[in-house]
Short mmCIF file of C-alpha atoms in Angstrom, two decimals:
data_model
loop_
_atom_site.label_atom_id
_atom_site.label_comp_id
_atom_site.label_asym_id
_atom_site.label_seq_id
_atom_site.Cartn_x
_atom_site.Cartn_y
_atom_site.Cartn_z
CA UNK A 1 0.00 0.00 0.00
CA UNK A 2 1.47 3.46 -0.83
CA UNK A 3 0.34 6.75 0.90
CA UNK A 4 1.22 10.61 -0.09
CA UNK A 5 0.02 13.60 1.49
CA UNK A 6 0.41 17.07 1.45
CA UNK A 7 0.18 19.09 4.45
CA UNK A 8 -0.64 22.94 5.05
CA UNK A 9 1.03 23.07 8.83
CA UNK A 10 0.28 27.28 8.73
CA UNK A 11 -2.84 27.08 7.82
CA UNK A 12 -5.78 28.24 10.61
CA UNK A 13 -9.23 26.43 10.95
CA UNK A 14 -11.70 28.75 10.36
CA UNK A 15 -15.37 29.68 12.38
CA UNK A 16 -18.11 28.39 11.38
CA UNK A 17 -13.70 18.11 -10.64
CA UNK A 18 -9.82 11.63 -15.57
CA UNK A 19 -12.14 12.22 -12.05
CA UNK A 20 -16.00 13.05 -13.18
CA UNK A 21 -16.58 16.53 -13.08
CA UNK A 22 -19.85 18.29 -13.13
CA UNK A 23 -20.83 21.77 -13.69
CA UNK A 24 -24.27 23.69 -12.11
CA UNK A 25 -26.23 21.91 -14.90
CA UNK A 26 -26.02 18.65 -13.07
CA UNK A 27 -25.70 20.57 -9.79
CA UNK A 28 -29.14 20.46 -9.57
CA UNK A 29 -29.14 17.24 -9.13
CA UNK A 30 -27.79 17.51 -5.68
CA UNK A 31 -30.95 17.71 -3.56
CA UNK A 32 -29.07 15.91 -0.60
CA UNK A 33 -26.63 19.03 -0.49
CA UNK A 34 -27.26 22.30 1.20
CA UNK A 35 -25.35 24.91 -1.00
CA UNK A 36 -25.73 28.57 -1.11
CA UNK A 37 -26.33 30.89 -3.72
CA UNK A 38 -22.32 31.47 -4.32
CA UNK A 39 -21.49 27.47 -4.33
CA UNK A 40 -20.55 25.99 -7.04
CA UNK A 41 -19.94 22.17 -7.95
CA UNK A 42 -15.92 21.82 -8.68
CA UNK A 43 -15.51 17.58 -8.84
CA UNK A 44 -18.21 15.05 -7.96
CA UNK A 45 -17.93 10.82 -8.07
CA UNK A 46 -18.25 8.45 -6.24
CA UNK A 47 -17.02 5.03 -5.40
CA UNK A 48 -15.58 2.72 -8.67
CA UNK A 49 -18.50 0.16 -9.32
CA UNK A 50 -15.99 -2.70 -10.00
CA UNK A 51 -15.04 -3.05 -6.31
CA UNK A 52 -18.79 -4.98 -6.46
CA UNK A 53 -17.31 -7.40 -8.82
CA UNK A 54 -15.41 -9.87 -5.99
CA UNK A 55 -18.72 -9.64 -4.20
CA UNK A 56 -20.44 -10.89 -7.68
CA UNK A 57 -17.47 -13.21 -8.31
CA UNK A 58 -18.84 -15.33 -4.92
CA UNK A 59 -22.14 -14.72 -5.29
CA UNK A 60 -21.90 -16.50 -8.68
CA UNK A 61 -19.64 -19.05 -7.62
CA UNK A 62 -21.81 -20.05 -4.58
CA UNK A 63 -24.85 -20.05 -6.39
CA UNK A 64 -23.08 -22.77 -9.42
CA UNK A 65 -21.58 -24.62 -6.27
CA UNK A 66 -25.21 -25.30 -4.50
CA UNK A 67 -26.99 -26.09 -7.82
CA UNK A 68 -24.31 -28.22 -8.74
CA UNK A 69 -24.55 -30.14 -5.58
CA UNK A 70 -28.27 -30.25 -6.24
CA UNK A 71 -28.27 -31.64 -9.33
CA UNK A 72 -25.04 -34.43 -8.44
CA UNK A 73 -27.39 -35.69 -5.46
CA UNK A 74 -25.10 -34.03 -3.21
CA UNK A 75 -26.82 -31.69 -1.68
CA UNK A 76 -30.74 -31.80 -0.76
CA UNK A 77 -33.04 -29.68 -3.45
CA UNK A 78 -33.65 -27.46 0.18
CA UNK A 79 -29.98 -26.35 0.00
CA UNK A 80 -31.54 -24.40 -2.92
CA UNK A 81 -32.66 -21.59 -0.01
CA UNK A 82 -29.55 -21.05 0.60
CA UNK A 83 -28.77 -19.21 -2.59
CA UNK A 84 -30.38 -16.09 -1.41
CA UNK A 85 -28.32 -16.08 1.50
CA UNK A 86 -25.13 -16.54 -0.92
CA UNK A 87 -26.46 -13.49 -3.49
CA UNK A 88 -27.26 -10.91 -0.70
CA UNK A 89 -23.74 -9.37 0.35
CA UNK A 90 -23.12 -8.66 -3.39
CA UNK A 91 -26.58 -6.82 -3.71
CA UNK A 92 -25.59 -4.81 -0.16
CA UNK A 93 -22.25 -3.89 -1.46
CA UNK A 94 -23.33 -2.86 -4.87
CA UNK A 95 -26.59 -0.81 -3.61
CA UNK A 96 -23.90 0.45 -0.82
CA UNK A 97 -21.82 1.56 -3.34
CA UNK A 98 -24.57 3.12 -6.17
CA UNK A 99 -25.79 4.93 -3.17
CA UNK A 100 -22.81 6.78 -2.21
CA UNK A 101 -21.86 9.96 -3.83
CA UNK A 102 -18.67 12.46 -3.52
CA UNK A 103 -18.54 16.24 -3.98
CA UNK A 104 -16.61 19.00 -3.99
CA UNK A 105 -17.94 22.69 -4.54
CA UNK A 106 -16.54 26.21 -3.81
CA UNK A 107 -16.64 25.83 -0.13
CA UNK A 108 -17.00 22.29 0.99
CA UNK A 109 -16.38 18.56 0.24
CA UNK A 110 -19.19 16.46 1.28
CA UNK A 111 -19.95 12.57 1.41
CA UNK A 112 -23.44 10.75 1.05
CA UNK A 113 -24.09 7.58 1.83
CA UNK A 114 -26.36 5.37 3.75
CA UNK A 115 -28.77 1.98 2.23
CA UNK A 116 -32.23 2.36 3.97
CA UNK A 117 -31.27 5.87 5.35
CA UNK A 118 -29.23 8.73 4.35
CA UNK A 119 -26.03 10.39 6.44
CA UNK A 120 -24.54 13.57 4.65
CA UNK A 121 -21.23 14.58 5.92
CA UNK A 122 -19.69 17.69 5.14
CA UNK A 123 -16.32 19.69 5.65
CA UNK A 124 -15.41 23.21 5.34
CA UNK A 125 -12.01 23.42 2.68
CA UNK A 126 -10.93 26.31 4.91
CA UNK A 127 -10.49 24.11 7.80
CA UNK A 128 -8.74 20.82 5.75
CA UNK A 129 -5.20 21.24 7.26
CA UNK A 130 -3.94 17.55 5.18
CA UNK A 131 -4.59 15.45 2.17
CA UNK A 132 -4.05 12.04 1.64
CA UNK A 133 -3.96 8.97 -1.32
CA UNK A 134 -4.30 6.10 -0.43
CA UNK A 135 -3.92 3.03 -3.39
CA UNK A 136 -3.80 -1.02 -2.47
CA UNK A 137 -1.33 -2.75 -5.22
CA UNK A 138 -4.84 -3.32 -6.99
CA UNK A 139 -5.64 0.42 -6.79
CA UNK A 140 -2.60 1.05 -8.12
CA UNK A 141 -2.48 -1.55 -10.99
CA UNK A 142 -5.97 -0.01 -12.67
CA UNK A 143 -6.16 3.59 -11.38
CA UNK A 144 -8.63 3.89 -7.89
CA UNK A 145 -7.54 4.90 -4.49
CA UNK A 146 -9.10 6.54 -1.12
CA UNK A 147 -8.80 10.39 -0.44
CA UNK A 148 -8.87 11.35 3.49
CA UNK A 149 -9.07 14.92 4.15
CA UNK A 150 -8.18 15.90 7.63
CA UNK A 151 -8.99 19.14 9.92
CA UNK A 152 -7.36 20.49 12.81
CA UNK A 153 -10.24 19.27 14.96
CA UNK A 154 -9.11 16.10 13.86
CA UNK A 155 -12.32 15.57 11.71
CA UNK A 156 -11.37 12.81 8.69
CA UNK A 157 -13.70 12.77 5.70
CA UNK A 158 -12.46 10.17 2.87
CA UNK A 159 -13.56 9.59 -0.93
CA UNK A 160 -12.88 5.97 -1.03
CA UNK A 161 -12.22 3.86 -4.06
CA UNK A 162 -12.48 6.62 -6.47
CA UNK A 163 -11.04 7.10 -9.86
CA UNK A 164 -7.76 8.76 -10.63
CA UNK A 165 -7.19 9.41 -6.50
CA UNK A 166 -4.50 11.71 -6.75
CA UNK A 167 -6.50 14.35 -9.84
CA UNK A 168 -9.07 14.06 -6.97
CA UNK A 169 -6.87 15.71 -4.11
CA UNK A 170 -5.50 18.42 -6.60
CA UNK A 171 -8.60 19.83 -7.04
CA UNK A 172 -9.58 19.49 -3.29
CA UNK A 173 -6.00 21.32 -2.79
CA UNK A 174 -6.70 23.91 -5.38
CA UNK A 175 -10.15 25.07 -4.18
CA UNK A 176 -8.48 24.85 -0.64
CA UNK A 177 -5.58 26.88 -2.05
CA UNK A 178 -8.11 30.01 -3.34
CA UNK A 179 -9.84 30.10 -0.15
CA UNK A 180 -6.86 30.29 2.60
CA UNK A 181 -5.00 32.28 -0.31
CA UNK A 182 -1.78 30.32 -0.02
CA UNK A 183 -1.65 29.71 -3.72
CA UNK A 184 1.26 31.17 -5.71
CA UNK A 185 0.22 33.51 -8.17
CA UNK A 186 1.34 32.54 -11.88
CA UNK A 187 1.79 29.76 -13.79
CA UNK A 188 5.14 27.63 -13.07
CA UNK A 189 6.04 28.35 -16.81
CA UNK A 190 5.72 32.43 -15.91
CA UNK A 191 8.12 31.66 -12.59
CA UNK A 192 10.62 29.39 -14.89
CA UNK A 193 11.04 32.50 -17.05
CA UNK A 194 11.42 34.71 -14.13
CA UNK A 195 14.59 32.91 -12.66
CA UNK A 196 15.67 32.10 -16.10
CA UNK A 197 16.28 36.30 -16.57
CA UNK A 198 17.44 36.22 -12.73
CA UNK A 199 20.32 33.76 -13.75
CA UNK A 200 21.04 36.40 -17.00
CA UNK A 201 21.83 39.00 -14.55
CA UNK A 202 23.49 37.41 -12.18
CA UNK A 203 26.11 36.19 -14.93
CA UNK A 204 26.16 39.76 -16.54
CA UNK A 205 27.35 40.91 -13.00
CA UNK A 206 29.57 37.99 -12.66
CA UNK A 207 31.04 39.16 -16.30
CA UNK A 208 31.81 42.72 -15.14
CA UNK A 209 34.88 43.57 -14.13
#
């Protein structure tokens, strides 16, 4: 397992989008999200559906297995209500995972999630002090990974087993960036050309006697 982060250690906790990326005409799709007037949706997923497919893989397998020992006299033609039993964890997972959602606007990053009921779970990007990516060897291998965003409260809200992990925390570290205004103005290109003259001068100096 491999983990990166990026820390803001003088950043202050204030009062109070490759990844799928969505602007305000699918932001209206958010009921489950209070937003103001001024948000804006930046980045919204959710979980990769293939993490269902192990849970489908058994499901599948168990369900062949107790036929199979039906139909070879092995087992008795009752074992047959046991296939339900087999085929329910990959329904959970997979209705688990469809109903589980991931956003990030303006202001906030916030989490949905819940089978029979609904918890929302949101966090203010002015008081996210750390990022983290997460990636398994499998995550690594085709591209998914969690992202845990920590506060100074100690307050952890994570994006798990979403696509392209580490596109997901720059734009969680860019919004976060514009609002605690510790982003460097200009682009790295501008700065390149910058010390590229700086270096001129310094060997026109050098030169002069």
């Amino acid at each position: 397992m491999t983990k990166t982060s990026r820390s803001n250690p003088d950043s202050k906790p204030a009062s109070g989008d490759g990844p799928s990326t969505a602007g305000d005409s699918t932001a209206t799709e958010l009921t489950w999200l209070p937003r103001g007037e001024d948000d804006r949706v930046r980045w919204r997923g959710g979980p990769r559906i293939q993490t269902v497919l192990p849970w489908v893989a058994l499901a599948v397998v168990g369900t062949l297995g107790i036929l199979a020992g039906i139909v070879l006299e092995l087992l008795p033609v009752l074992a047959a209500l046991g296939v339900p039993l087999v085929v329910a964890p990959a329904l959970w997972q997979y209705a688990r995972v469809s109903r589980t959602a991931f956003v990030v606007t303006n202001a906030v990053a916030a989490t949905r999630h819940g089978v029979f009921g609904l918890t929302v779970r949101t966090v203010s990007l002015e008081r996210v002090q750390n990022t983290t990516v997460e990636q398994q060897p499998l995550g690594r291998l085709v591209g998914y990974g969690t992202v845990t965003l920590e506060t100074a409260s100690g307050t952890e809200l994570s994006f798990w087993n979403v696509e392209e992990p580490a596109r997901v925390r720059e734009r969680l570290e860019a919004e976060r960036e514009r609002l605690t205004g510790t982003e460097v103005p200009g682009s790295r290109e501008q700065w390149e050309a910058v010390l590229a003259e700086v270096r001129e001068w310094r060997r026109d100096l050098e030169r002069t006697p």
